[in-house]
Tab-separated table of C-alpha atoms in Angstrom:
chain	number	residue	atom	x	y	z
A	1	MET	CA	32.220	-43.877	-174.598
A	2	THR	CA	32.250	-44.383	-178.376
A	3	ARG	CA	29.887	-42.613	-180.764
A	4	HIS	CA	28.495	-44.870	-183.492
A	5	LEU	CA	27.288	-44.333	-187.059
A	6	ILE	CA	25.015	-46.948	-188.693
A	7	GLN	CA	24.150	-46.645	-192.373
A	8	ALA	CA	22.898	-48.863	-195.187
A	9	TYR	CA	23.744	-48.759	-198.855
A	10	PHE	CA	21.827	-50.138	-201.856
A	11	GLY	CA	24.265	-52.564	-203.435
A	12	LYS	CA	27.750	-51.950	-204.829
A	13	ILE	CA	26.643	-49.008	-206.956
A	14	ASP	CA	25.683	-47.082	-203.829
A	15	ARG	CA	28.737	-47.674	-201.651
A	16	ALA	CA	30.526	-44.497	-202.754
A	17	SER	CA	27.643	-42.437	-201.366
A	18	LEU	CA	28.181	-43.521	-197.762
A	19	ALA	CA	28.500	-40.695	-195.247
A	20	PRO	CA	31.986	-40.351	-193.729
A	21	ALA	CA	32.423	-40.923	-190.013
A	22	ASP	CA	32.796	-37.843	-187.823
A	23	VAL	CA	35.837	-37.389	-185.609
A	24	GLY	CA	35.662	-39.867	-182.735
A	25	GLU	CA	32.855	-41.796	-184.408
A	26	ARG	CA	32.855	-45.468	-185.361
A	27	ALA	CA	31.103	-46.308	-188.636
A	28	THR	CA	29.282	-49.525	-189.521
A	29	ALA	CA	27.811	-49.951	-192.997
A	30	PHE	CA	25.635	-52.753	-194.316
A	31	ASP	CA	24.179	-53.692	-197.682
A	32	ILE	CA	20.387	-53.465	-197.542
A	33	VAL	CA	20.189	-55.360	-200.867
A	34	ALA	CA	20.869	-59.103	-201.098
A	35	TYR	CA	22.508	-60.372	-204.292
A	36	ASP	CA	21.896	-56.951	-205.893
A	37	THR	CA	18.267	-57.941	-206.471
A	38	VAL	CA	16.025	-57.912	-203.363
A	39	LEU	CA	15.909	-55.992	-200.105
A	40	ASP	CA	17.498	-57.898	-197.269
A	41	PHE	CA	16.840	-58.251	-193.509
A	42	GLY	CA	13.243	-59.363	-193.946
A	43	ILE	CA	12.037	-56.227	-195.758
A	44	GLY	CA	12.052	-57.815	-199.207
A	45	ALA	CA	10.300	-60.902	-197.866
A	46	ALA	CA	7.642	-58.661	-196.300
A	47	LEU	CA	7.115	-56.916	-199.645
A	48	THR	CA	6.638	-60.291	-201.354
A	49	ASP	CA	4.206	-61.453	-198.675
A	50	LEU	CA	2.199	-58.230	-198.878
A	51	LYS	CA	2.064	-58.424	-202.679
A	52	ALA	CA	0.476	-61.880	-202.378
A	53	LYS	CA	-2.141	-60.267	-200.106
A	54	LYS	CA	-2.757	-57.484	-202.680
A	55	VAL	CA	-1.185	-54.947	-200.311
A	56	PHE	CA	1.254	-52.529	-201.942
A	57	PRO	CA	2.949	-50.110	-199.497
A	58	SER	CA	4.038	-46.625	-200.497
A	59	GLU	CA	7.678	-45.784	-201.173
A	60	ILE	CA	7.639	-43.447	-198.158
A	61	ALA	CA	6.422	-46.307	-195.970
A	62	LEU	CA	9.190	-48.493	-197.374
A	63	ASP	CA	11.642	-45.760	-196.329
A	64	LEU	CA	10.137	-46.020	-192.855
A	65	ALA	CA	10.818	-49.770	-192.753
A	66	VAL	CA	14.432	-49.141	-193.825
A	67	THR	CA	14.745	-46.449	-191.144
A	68	ALA	CA	13.432	-48.946	-188.590
A	69	ALA	CA	16.088	-51.422	-189.696
A	70	HIS	CA	18.768	-48.799	-188.923
A	71	VAL	CA	17.248	-48.111	-185.515
A	72	HIS	CA	16.949	-51.813	-184.719
A	73	ALA	CA	20.559	-52.472	-185.742
A	74	ALA	CA	21.899	-49.633	-183.603
A	75	ASP	CA	19.702	-50.500	-180.623
A	76	THR	CA	20.406	-54.247	-180.526
A	77	ARG	CA	24.024	-54.444	-181.690
A	78	ILE	CA	25.728	-51.681	-179.706
A	79	SER	CA	26.316	-52.548	-176.058
A	80	ARG	CA	25.291	-49.987	-173.469
A	81	ALA	CA	27.794	-51.411	-170.980
A	82	THR	CA	30.885	-50.635	-173.082
A	83	GLU	CA	29.766	-47.958	-175.545
A	84	SER	CA	28.003	-45.424	-173.292
A	85	GLU	CA	29.186	-42.808	-170.845
A	86	ASP	CA	26.994	-44.020	-167.983
A	87	ALA	CA	26.385	-47.720	-168.810
A	88	TRP	CA	23.112	-46.705	-170.467
A	89	THR	CA	23.059	-43.603	-172.703
A	90	ARG	CA	24.650	-44.135	-176.129
A	91	GLN	CA	25.360	-41.580	-178.854
A	92	LEU	CA	23.936	-43.007	-182.084
A	93	ARG	CA	23.807	-41.571	-185.601
A	94	ILE	CA	21.970	-43.141	-188.514
A	95	VAL	CA	22.124	-41.998	-192.145
A	96	VAL	CA	19.256	-43.514	-194.125
A	97	PRO	CA	18.905	-43.692	-197.925
A	98	VAL	CA	15.329	-42.665	-198.779
A	99	SER	CA	13.107	-41.926	-201.767
A	100	ASN	CA	12.376	-38.284	-200.863
A	101	VAL	CA	15.110	-36.543	-198.873
A	102	GLY	CA	13.212	-33.265	-198.654
A	103	ARG	CA	10.153	-34.779	-197.046
A	104	TRP	CA	12.171	-36.958	-194.678
A	105	THR	CA	14.378	-34.070	-193.583
A	106	THR	CA	11.304	-32.293	-192.202
A	107	THR	CA	10.697	-35.273	-189.889
A	108	ILE	CA	14.090	-35.102	-188.147
A	109	PRO	CA	12.961	-33.100	-185.069
A	110	VAL	CA	10.049	-35.493	-184.467
A	111	LEU	CA	12.123	-38.615	-185.119
A	112	GLU	CA	14.964	-37.614	-182.836
A	113	ARG	CA	12.559	-36.601	-180.085
A	114	MET	CA	10.636	-39.890	-180.194
A	115	LEU	CA	13.775	-42.057	-180.371
A	116	ASN	CA	15.477	-40.211	-177.518
A	117	PHE	CA	12.334	-40.703	-175.433
A	118	LEU	CA	11.905	-44.352	-176.413
A	119	THR	CA	15.440	-45.650	-175.849
A	120	GLY	CA	17.056	-43.109	-173.517
A	121	ASP	CA	19.905	-42.526	-175.980
A	122	ARG	CA	21.042	-39.467	-177.941
A	123	TRP	CA	20.065	-39.985	-181.562
A	124	THR	CA	21.138	-38.032	-184.631
A	125	VAL	CA	19.068	-38.857	-187.727
A	126	GLN	CA	20.089	-37.878	-191.256
A	127	PHE	CA	18.961	-38.826	-194.755
A	128	ARG	CA	20.447	-39.144	-198.234
A	129	PRO	CA	18.926	-40.128	-201.606
A	130	ARG	CA	18.521	-43.718	-202.690
A	131	PRO	CA	20.499	-44.478	-205.856
A	132	ALA	CA	18.519	-43.863	-209.062
A	133	ALA	CA	18.360	-47.587	-209.826
A	134	TYR	CA	16.309	-48.053	-206.653
A	135	SER	CA	14.078	-44.992	-206.884
A	136	GLN	CA	11.046	-47.267	-207.374
A	137	ILE	CA	11.100	-50.489	-205.368
A	138	VAL	CA	7.487	-51.293	-204.437
A	139	PRO	CA	5.581	-53.123	-207.221
A	140	GLN	CA	2.726	-51.232	-208.816
A	141	ALA	CA	-0.670	-52.007	-207.275
A	142	ASP	CA	-3.098	-54.143	-209.259
A	143	LEU	CA	-6.860	-53.600	-209.486
A	144	ILE	CA	-7.812	-55.935	-206.651
A	145	VAL	CA	-8.336	-54.012	-203.393
A	146	PRO	CA	-7.384	-55.946	-200.241
A	147	PRO	CA	-10.240	-56.735	-197.815
A	148	TYR	CA	-8.555	-55.501	-194.636
A	149	THR	CA	-10.203	-52.698	-192.675
A	150	ASP	CA	-7.172	-51.839	-190.548
A	151	VAL	CA	-3.884	-53.129	-189.123
A	152	SER	CA	-3.193	-54.458	-185.631
A	153	LEU	CA	0.045	-55.446	-183.932
A	154	PHE	CA	-0.041	-59.098	-182.928
A	155	SER	CA	2.648	-60.131	-180.468
A	156	GLY	CA	1.286	-63.431	-179.189
A	157	GLY	CA	0.605	-61.836	-175.814
A	158	LEU	CA	-2.709	-61.710	-173.974
A	159	ASP	CA	-3.442	-58.053	-174.802
A	160	SER	CA	-2.928	-58.376	-178.548
A	161	PHE	CA	-4.952	-61.603	-178.557
A	162	ILE	CA	-7.869	-59.836	-176.852
A	163	GLY	CA	-7.478	-56.984	-179.329
A	164	ALA	CA	-7.774	-59.391	-182.265
A	165	ILE	CA	-10.823	-61.135	-180.740
A	166	ASP	CA	-12.580	-57.819	-180.140
A	167	GLN	CA	-11.945	-56.665	-183.714
A	168	LEU	CA	-13.078	-59.923	-185.295
A	169	GLU	CA	-16.183	-60.162	-183.123
A	170	GLY	CA	-16.948	-56.533	-183.998
A	171	GLY	CA	-16.939	-57.196	-187.746
A	172	ASP	CA	-13.505	-55.791	-188.585
A	173	ILE	CA	-11.118	-57.569	-190.935
A	174	PRO	CA	-7.665	-56.814	-189.525
A	175	LEU	CA	-4.292	-57.451	-191.089
A	176	LEU	CA	-2.299	-58.630	-188.084
A	177	VAL	CA	1.398	-57.748	-188.021
A	178	SER	CA	3.905	-59.848	-186.078
A	179	HIS	CA	7.648	-59.637	-185.677
A	180	ALA	CA	9.134	-63.123	-185.359
A	181	GLY	CA	11.778	-62.763	-182.684
A	182	GLU	CA	12.918	-65.568	-180.435
A	183	PRO	CA	11.451	-69.045	-181.075
A	184	ALA	CA	9.254	-69.058	-177.958
A	185	VAL	CA	7.513	-65.830	-178.973
A	186	SER	CA	7.203	-66.940	-182.592
A	187	LYS	CA	5.616	-70.231	-181.507
A	188	ALA	CA	3.044	-68.404	-179.365
A	189	GLN	CA	2.195	-66.058	-182.250
A	190	ASP	CA	1.637	-69.005	-184.583
A	191	ALA	CA	-0.530	-70.872	-182.067
A	192	CYS	CA	-2.677	-67.802	-181.332
A	193	PHE	CA	-3.091	-66.980	-185.013
A	194	ASP	CA	-4.045	-70.566	-185.884
A	195	ALA	CA	-6.646	-70.540	-183.092
A	196	LEU	CA	-8.138	-67.309	-184.422
A	197	LYS	CA	-8.260	-68.695	-187.971
A	198	ALA	CA	-10.118	-71.758	-186.710
A	199	GLN	CA	-12.577	-69.679	-184.663
A	200	PHE	CA	-13.233	-67.057	-187.375
A	201	ALA	CA	-12.855	-69.275	-190.425
A	202	LYS	CA	-15.237	-67.228	-192.580
A	203	VAL	CA	-13.473	-63.893	-192.020
A	204	PRO	CA	-10.725	-63.116	-194.588
A	205	PHE	CA	-8.296	-61.607	-192.070
A	206	ASP	CA	-4.623	-62.483	-192.389
A	207	ARG	CA	-1.178	-61.870	-190.922
A	208	LEU	CA	2.109	-60.335	-192.020
A	209	ARG	CA	4.880	-62.161	-190.183
A	210	THR	CA	8.298	-60.559	-190.511
A	211	TRP	CA	11.719	-61.420	-189.169
A	212	LEU	CA	14.307	-58.670	-188.983
A	213	ALA	CA	17.541	-59.222	-187.080
A	214	PHE	CA	21.240	-58.528	-187.418
A	215	PRO	CA	24.144	-60.882	-186.654
A	216	LYS	CA	25.678	-60.547	-183.202
A	217	LYS	CA	29.020	-59.374	-184.622
A	218	PHE	CA	27.325	-56.783	-186.839
A	219	VAL	CA	29.409	-54.037	-185.203
A	220	ARG	CA	32.945	-55.375	-185.061
A	221	ASN	CA	34.496	-55.923	-181.629
A	222	VAL	CA	31.387	-54.589	-179.869
A	223	GLY	CA	28.983	-56.705	-177.833
A	224	SER	CA	25.273	-56.835	-178.558
A	225	GLU	CA	22.577	-55.260	-176.392
A	226	ASP	CA	19.632	-57.097	-174.822
A	227	SER	CA	17.617	-54.166	-173.440
A	228	THR	CA	15.935	-53.632	-176.859
A	229	ARG	CA	14.234	-50.392	-175.858
A	230	GLY	CA	13.767	-49.467	-179.521
A	231	ARG	CA	11.878	-52.586	-180.560
A	232	SER	CA	8.481	-50.891	-180.678
A	233	PHE	CA	9.788	-48.463	-183.305
A	234	LEU	CA	10.359	-51.502	-185.504
A	235	PHE	CA	6.926	-52.962	-184.681
A	236	PHE	CA	5.081	-49.720	-185.367
A	237	ALA	CA	7.070	-49.093	-188.558
A	238	LEU	CA	6.177	-52.542	-189.900
A	239	GLY	CA	2.523	-51.881	-189.065
A	240	VAL	CA	2.526	-48.534	-190.879
A	241	PHE	CA	4.437	-50.139	-193.763
A	242	ALA	CA	1.592	-52.642	-194.203
A	243	GLY	CA	-1.165	-50.122	-193.502
A	244	SER	CA	0.019	-47.749	-196.218
A	245	GLY	CA	-0.863	-50.423	-198.773
A	246	LEU	CA	-4.541	-50.736	-197.822
A	247	ARG	CA	-5.443	-47.914	-200.267
A	248	GLN	CA	-7.523	-46.129	-197.645
A	249	LYS	CA	-7.054	-44.176	-194.444
A	250	PHE	CA	-6.074	-46.771	-191.859
A	251	VAL	CA	-5.675	-47.216	-188.119
A	252	LEU	CA	-2.725	-49.119	-186.698
A	253	ARG	CA	-3.864	-50.592	-183.384
A	254	ALA	CA	-1.346	-51.322	-180.659
A	255	PRO	CA	-3.370	-53.214	-178.005
A	256	GLU	CA	-1.866	-52.676	-174.539
A	257	ASN	CA	-3.443	-52.285	-171.113
A	258	GLY	CA	-3.140	-48.870	-169.471
A	259	LEU	CA	-0.882	-49.981	-166.616
A	260	ILE	CA	1.787	-51.326	-168.963
A	261	ALA	CA	1.341	-48.456	-171.445
A	262	LEU	CA	2.051	-45.891	-168.717
A	263	ASN	CA	4.678	-48.139	-167.110
A	264	VAL	CA	5.195	-45.875	-164.120
A	265	PRO	CA	8.396	-46.915	-162.257
A	266	LEU	CA	7.304	-49.001	-159.277
A	267	ASP	CA	10.176	-47.690	-157.164
A	268	ALA	CA	13.008	-45.186	-157.402
A	269	LEU	CA	15.422	-47.768	-158.814
A	270	ARG	CA	13.265	-48.692	-161.810
A	271	LEU	CA	13.985	-45.700	-164.017
A	272	GLY	CA	16.051	-46.252	-167.183
A	273	ALA	CA	16.734	-49.942	-167.691
A	274	LEU	CA	13.494	-51.063	-166.052
A	275	SER	CA	11.215	-48.372	-167.493
A	276	THR	CA	10.083	-49.197	-171.028
A	277	ARG	CA	7.995	-46.778	-173.096
A	278	THR	CA	6.744	-49.148	-175.776
A	279	THR	CA	3.166	-47.825	-175.983
A	280	HIS	CA	3.435	-44.735	-173.791
A	281	PRO	CA	0.850	-42.067	-174.742
A	282	PHE	CA	3.565	-39.484	-175.460
A	283	TYR	CA	5.357	-41.909	-177.790
A	284	ILE	CA	2.159	-42.786	-179.674
A	285	ALA	CA	1.409	-39.060	-180.057
A	286	ARG	CA	4.821	-38.586	-181.673
A	287	TRP	CA	4.024	-41.390	-184.129
A	288	ASN	CA	0.874	-39.611	-185.245
A	289	GLU	CA	2.867	-36.419	-185.624
A	290	LEU	CA	5.403	-38.291	-187.762
A	291	LEU	CA	2.721	-39.808	-190.014
A	292	GLU	CA	1.160	-36.397	-190.553
A	293	VAL	CA	4.493	-34.863	-191.574
A	294	LEU	CA	5.180	-37.772	-193.936
A	295	GLY	CA	1.703	-37.568	-195.483
A	296	ILE	CA	0.900	-41.197	-194.657
A	297	PRO	CA	-2.911	-41.466	-194.262
A	298	GLY	CA	-3.035	-43.364	-190.991
A	299	ARG	CA	-3.108	-43.122	-187.217
A	300	VAL	CA	-1.642	-45.166	-184.393
A	301	GLU	CA	-4.050	-45.939	-181.544
A	302	ASN	CA	-4.057	-47.969	-178.360
A	303	PRO	CA	-7.763	-48.776	-177.877
A	304	TYR	CA	-7.127	-50.013	-174.323
A	305	TRP	CA	-5.169	-47.061	-172.925
A	306	ASN	CA	-7.839	-46.471	-170.263
A	307	GLN	CA	-8.375	-50.111	-169.247
A	308	THR	CA	-6.479	-52.395	-166.897
A	309	LYS	CA	-5.530	-55.854	-168.101
A	310	GLY	CA	-8.252	-57.323	-165.876
A	311	GLU	CA	-10.796	-54.997	-167.466
A	312	MET	CA	-9.629	-56.105	-170.905
A	313	VAL	CA	-10.243	-59.719	-169.897
A	314	ALA	CA	-13.642	-58.911	-168.354
A	315	ASN	CA	-14.765	-56.877	-171.381
A	316	CYS	CA	-13.471	-59.267	-174.054
A	317	ALA	CA	-16.075	-59.775	-176.769
A	318	ASN	CA	-15.753	-63.584	-176.535
A	319	ARG	CA	-14.743	-64.579	-173.016
A	320	THR	CA	-15.493	-68.279	-173.597
A	321	PHE	CA	-13.011	-68.451	-176.476
A	322	LEU	CA	-10.487	-66.334	-174.582
A	323	LYS	CA	-10.680	-68.545	-171.481
A	324	ARG	CA	-9.896	-71.632	-173.555
A	325	LEU	CA	-6.936	-70.021	-175.312
A	326	VAL	CA	-5.353	-68.114	-172.415
A	327	PRO	CA	-2.559	-70.717	-171.932
A	328	THR	CA	-1.598	-70.311	-175.593
A	329	THR	CA	-0.730	-66.626	-175.185
A	330	LEU	CA	2.708	-65.583	-173.941
A	331	SER	CA	3.241	-62.646	-171.576
A	332	CYS	CA	6.471	-63.549	-169.741
A	333	SER	CA	9.479	-61.266	-170.209
A	334	SER	CA	11.868	-64.260	-170.151
A	335	PRO	CA	9.941	-67.438	-171.016
A	336	THR	CA	13.084	-69.548	-171.468
A	337	LYS	CA	14.713	-68.752	-168.127
A	338	GLY	CA	13.428	-72.011	-166.663
A	339	ARG	CA	15.800	-74.028	-168.840
A	340	TRP	CA	18.390	-73.793	-166.064
A	341	GLN	CA	15.983	-75.828	-163.948
A	342	GLY	CA	15.397	-78.333	-166.725
A	343	LEU	CA	12.047	-76.741	-167.627
A	344	GLY	CA	10.638	-75.964	-171.030
A	345	THR	CA	9.357	-72.657	-172.365
A	346	GLN	CA	6.776	-71.316	-169.934
A	347	HIS	CA	5.729	-68.336	-167.846
A	348	CYS	CA	7.956	-67.706	-164.833
A	349	GLY	CA	5.034	-66.308	-162.834
A	350	PHE	CA	7.018	-63.640	-160.990
A	351	CYS	CA	8.286	-61.085	-163.549
A	352	LEU	CA	6.371	-57.824	-163.928
A	353	PRO	CA	4.322	-58.913	-166.993
A	354	CYS	CA	3.545	-62.285	-165.369
A	355	LEU	CA	2.279	-60.659	-162.169
A	356	ILE	CA	0.029	-58.280	-164.120
A	357	ARG	CA	-1.190	-61.211	-166.237
A	358	ARG	CA	-1.969	-63.382	-163.202
A	359	ALA	CA	-3.808	-60.512	-161.529
A	360	SER	CA	-5.936	-59.960	-164.638
A	361	LEU	CA	-7.050	-63.579	-164.846
A	362	THR	CA	-8.400	-64.058	-161.326
A	363	SER	CA	-11.973	-63.740	-162.652
A	364	ILE	CA	-11.576	-66.788	-164.915
A	365	ARG	CA	-9.770	-70.069	-164.419
A	366	ASP	CA	-6.159	-69.467	-165.433
A	367	ALA	CA	-4.779	-72.743	-166.821
A	368	THR	CA	-1.363	-71.219	-167.582
A	369	THR	CA	1.650	-73.171	-166.302
A	370	TYR	CA	3.851	-70.980	-164.110
A	371	THR	CA	7.341	-71.899	-162.884
A	372	VAL	CA	6.278	-70.452	-159.502
A	373	PRO	CA	2.692	-71.698	-159.221
A	374	ASN	CA	2.023	-70.489	-155.661
A	375	LEU	CA	3.169	-66.998	-154.696
A	376	ARG	CA	2.141	-67.589	-151.082
A	377	ALA	CA	4.259	-70.714	-150.626
A	378	GLN	CA	7.130	-68.874	-148.944
A	379	ALA	CA	8.541	-65.455	-148.113
A	380	TRP	CA	10.402	-64.095	-151.143
A	381	ASP	CA	13.794	-62.404	-150.961
A	382	PRO	CA	13.594	-59.032	-152.779
A	383	ARG	CA	17.307	-59.322	-153.606
A	384	THR	CA	16.521	-62.264	-155.914
A	385	ALA	CA	14.860	-62.209	-159.309
A	386	THR	CA	11.848	-64.053	-157.875
A	387	GLY	CA	11.163	-61.505	-155.141
A	388	GLU	CA	12.313	-58.291	-156.822
A	389	HIS	CA	9.128	-57.504	-158.750
A	390	ILE	CA	6.824	-58.651	-155.962
A	391	ARG	CA	8.488	-56.271	-153.519
A	392	SER	CA	8.424	-53.431	-156.062
A	393	PHE	CA	4.668	-53.824	-156.494
A	394	GLN	CA	4.229	-53.920	-152.712
A	395	TYR	CA	6.241	-50.717	-152.431
A	396	ALA	CA	4.172	-48.990	-155.139
A	397	LEU	CA	0.919	-50.017	-153.453
A	398	GLN	CA	2.157	-48.817	-150.064
A	399	ARG	CA	3.010	-45.466	-151.626
A	400	LEU	CA	-0.560	-45.093	-152.916
A	401	GLN	CA	-1.991	-45.923	-149.491
A	402	GLU	CA	0.238	-43.502	-147.626
A	403	ARG	CA	-0.222	-40.591	-150.033
A	404	PRO	CA	-3.737	-40.516	-151.524
A	405	GLY	CA	-3.797	-38.746	-154.885
A	406	ILE	CA	-0.085	-39.285	-155.584
A	407	GLU	CA	-0.990	-41.278	-158.702
A	408	LYS	CA	-1.681	-37.982	-160.520
A	409	MET	CA	1.939	-37.010	-160.015
A	410	LEU	CA	3.448	-40.450	-160.597
A	411	ILE	CA	1.984	-40.971	-164.075
A	412	HIS	CA	4.304	-38.215	-165.320
A	413	LYS	CA	7.418	-40.135	-164.191
A	414	PRO	CA	8.069	-42.009	-167.464
A	415	GLY	CA	7.593	-38.834	-169.492
A	416	PRO	CA	5.163	-36.059	-170.522
A	417	LEU	CA	1.563	-37.008	-171.235
A	418	THR	CA	-1.110	-34.485	-172.237
A	419	ASP	CA	-2.453	-31.101	-171.197
A	420	ASN	CA	-6.050	-32.382	-171.204
A	421	PRO	CA	-7.107	-32.528	-167.499
A	422	ALA	CA	-9.837	-35.120	-168.161
A	423	VAL	CA	-7.415	-37.452	-169.906
A	424	LEU	CA	-4.842	-36.987	-167.148
A	425	ASP	CA	-7.449	-37.903	-164.532
A	426	GLU	CA	-8.391	-41.030	-166.479
A	427	LEU	CA	-4.737	-42.049	-166.880
A	428	ALA	CA	-4.170	-41.618	-163.153
A	429	ALA	CA	-7.287	-43.650	-162.415
A	430	VAL	CA	-6.308	-46.558	-164.676
A	431	TYR	CA	-2.841	-46.604	-163.105
A	432	LYS	CA	-4.372	-46.856	-159.636
A	433	ARG	CA	-6.882	-49.528	-160.700
A	434	GLY	CA	-4.124	-51.537	-162.363
A	435	LEU	CA	-1.957	-51.462	-159.248
A	436	ASN	CA	-4.901	-52.472	-157.104
A	437	GLU	CA	-5.533	-55.472	-159.377
A	438	VAL	CA	-1.997	-56.678	-158.707
A	439	GLY	CA	-2.451	-55.815	-155.032
A	440	ALA	CA	-5.382	-58.244	-154.831
A	441	LEU	CA	-3.179	-60.958	-156.334
A	442	LEU	CA	-0.384	-60.260	-153.844
A	443	LYS	CA	-2.629	-60.199	-150.779
A	444	GLY	CA	-0.980	-62.535	-148.291
A	445	VAL	CA	2.235	-62.828	-150.336
A	446	ARG	CA	5.244	-62.261	-148.086
A	447	THR	CA	8.640	-60.741	-148.788
A	448	ARG	CA	11.588	-60.692	-146.436
A	449	PRO	CA	13.030	-57.375	-145.258
A	450	SER	CA	15.647	-56.262	-147.800
């Protein structure tokens, strides 16, 4: 196991201020400023884009975006296989240059708690001052107030697409925030956004599209990491970054159905690597705690925490439009895996998100192309990628049938939730309803004995 330190510096004038590596720690430093003029890694481009939209983030929110860049670099460029003690848990330290060290230092307990929960690593977070030449980076706001009522994450998936439809049909004017990752996801985001612009042509909503990534050899002689458990910290940070420039108290919406938000492990082997916490209620609560400590006037909310994906589809404010655009959205966890079969980018039809998606769309005609179009065509081997998730869902459903009421215990598996008994009951209920939706899809689907 190797402990790692990731830290940015603001140009050549700031390099002497880098924190030294601790004993047994490997340090990686990167220049956050390109050509000594603009912020690099997509942050400067986002500032320019927001300025054109009359959105001027706060310096504290800019610090948050820089912090997210540190987290993203550490999470995606340090291999769990070689750099951890158990092939999963890494020891990661980040030292972030910020505009107000005193205020940021008070956030350390919250930050470390949320990052440890989100990625399953051991994080140490520290701060130091930005150099004086970069004490003020965000342009001063002009007199024109942007029209946006709030901010919403926009991934190109079915949930975020429904979220955008519901907001636009309800009279909101959202600023949608996307992170442009792999080309397949970016293409879906563009197609969904263009469809929304055509449908709601008279509404002045818009989108911030950012791209933040680090080269694969960012940490020398260390492989990259594909689990990306920290990606939602980047997404939420970019949303707050934009929201802070709306010049009003804002809500950052993270549309996600309750089954995925809870993401209860379907079987005993799905803890850790297979248990993401992207929009888990505990994680979102920590975000609101962080914003309060920082003095950023906003909240993070998942408006669909108590709905299944099927209920989101059924309750969509414009089902006719949704039905037509369903194939444009992208839910698959690995949409390019079919290339080995000579196929293009498409839904596999058998990963966990695909199964939940297919189950949610049984009430409308699903025109999505799936690599496995018929789940009942054969008996699936649970030792293969095709049968693994199907069998896990079957196991989870069997567990509910054999032990009525166990859902109230299982929803705590990914992490702590809330002390409110009514909320706990509703979370347990949405988990059970979500599983039963998938159960209806899998009725008659066979798996071989493992």
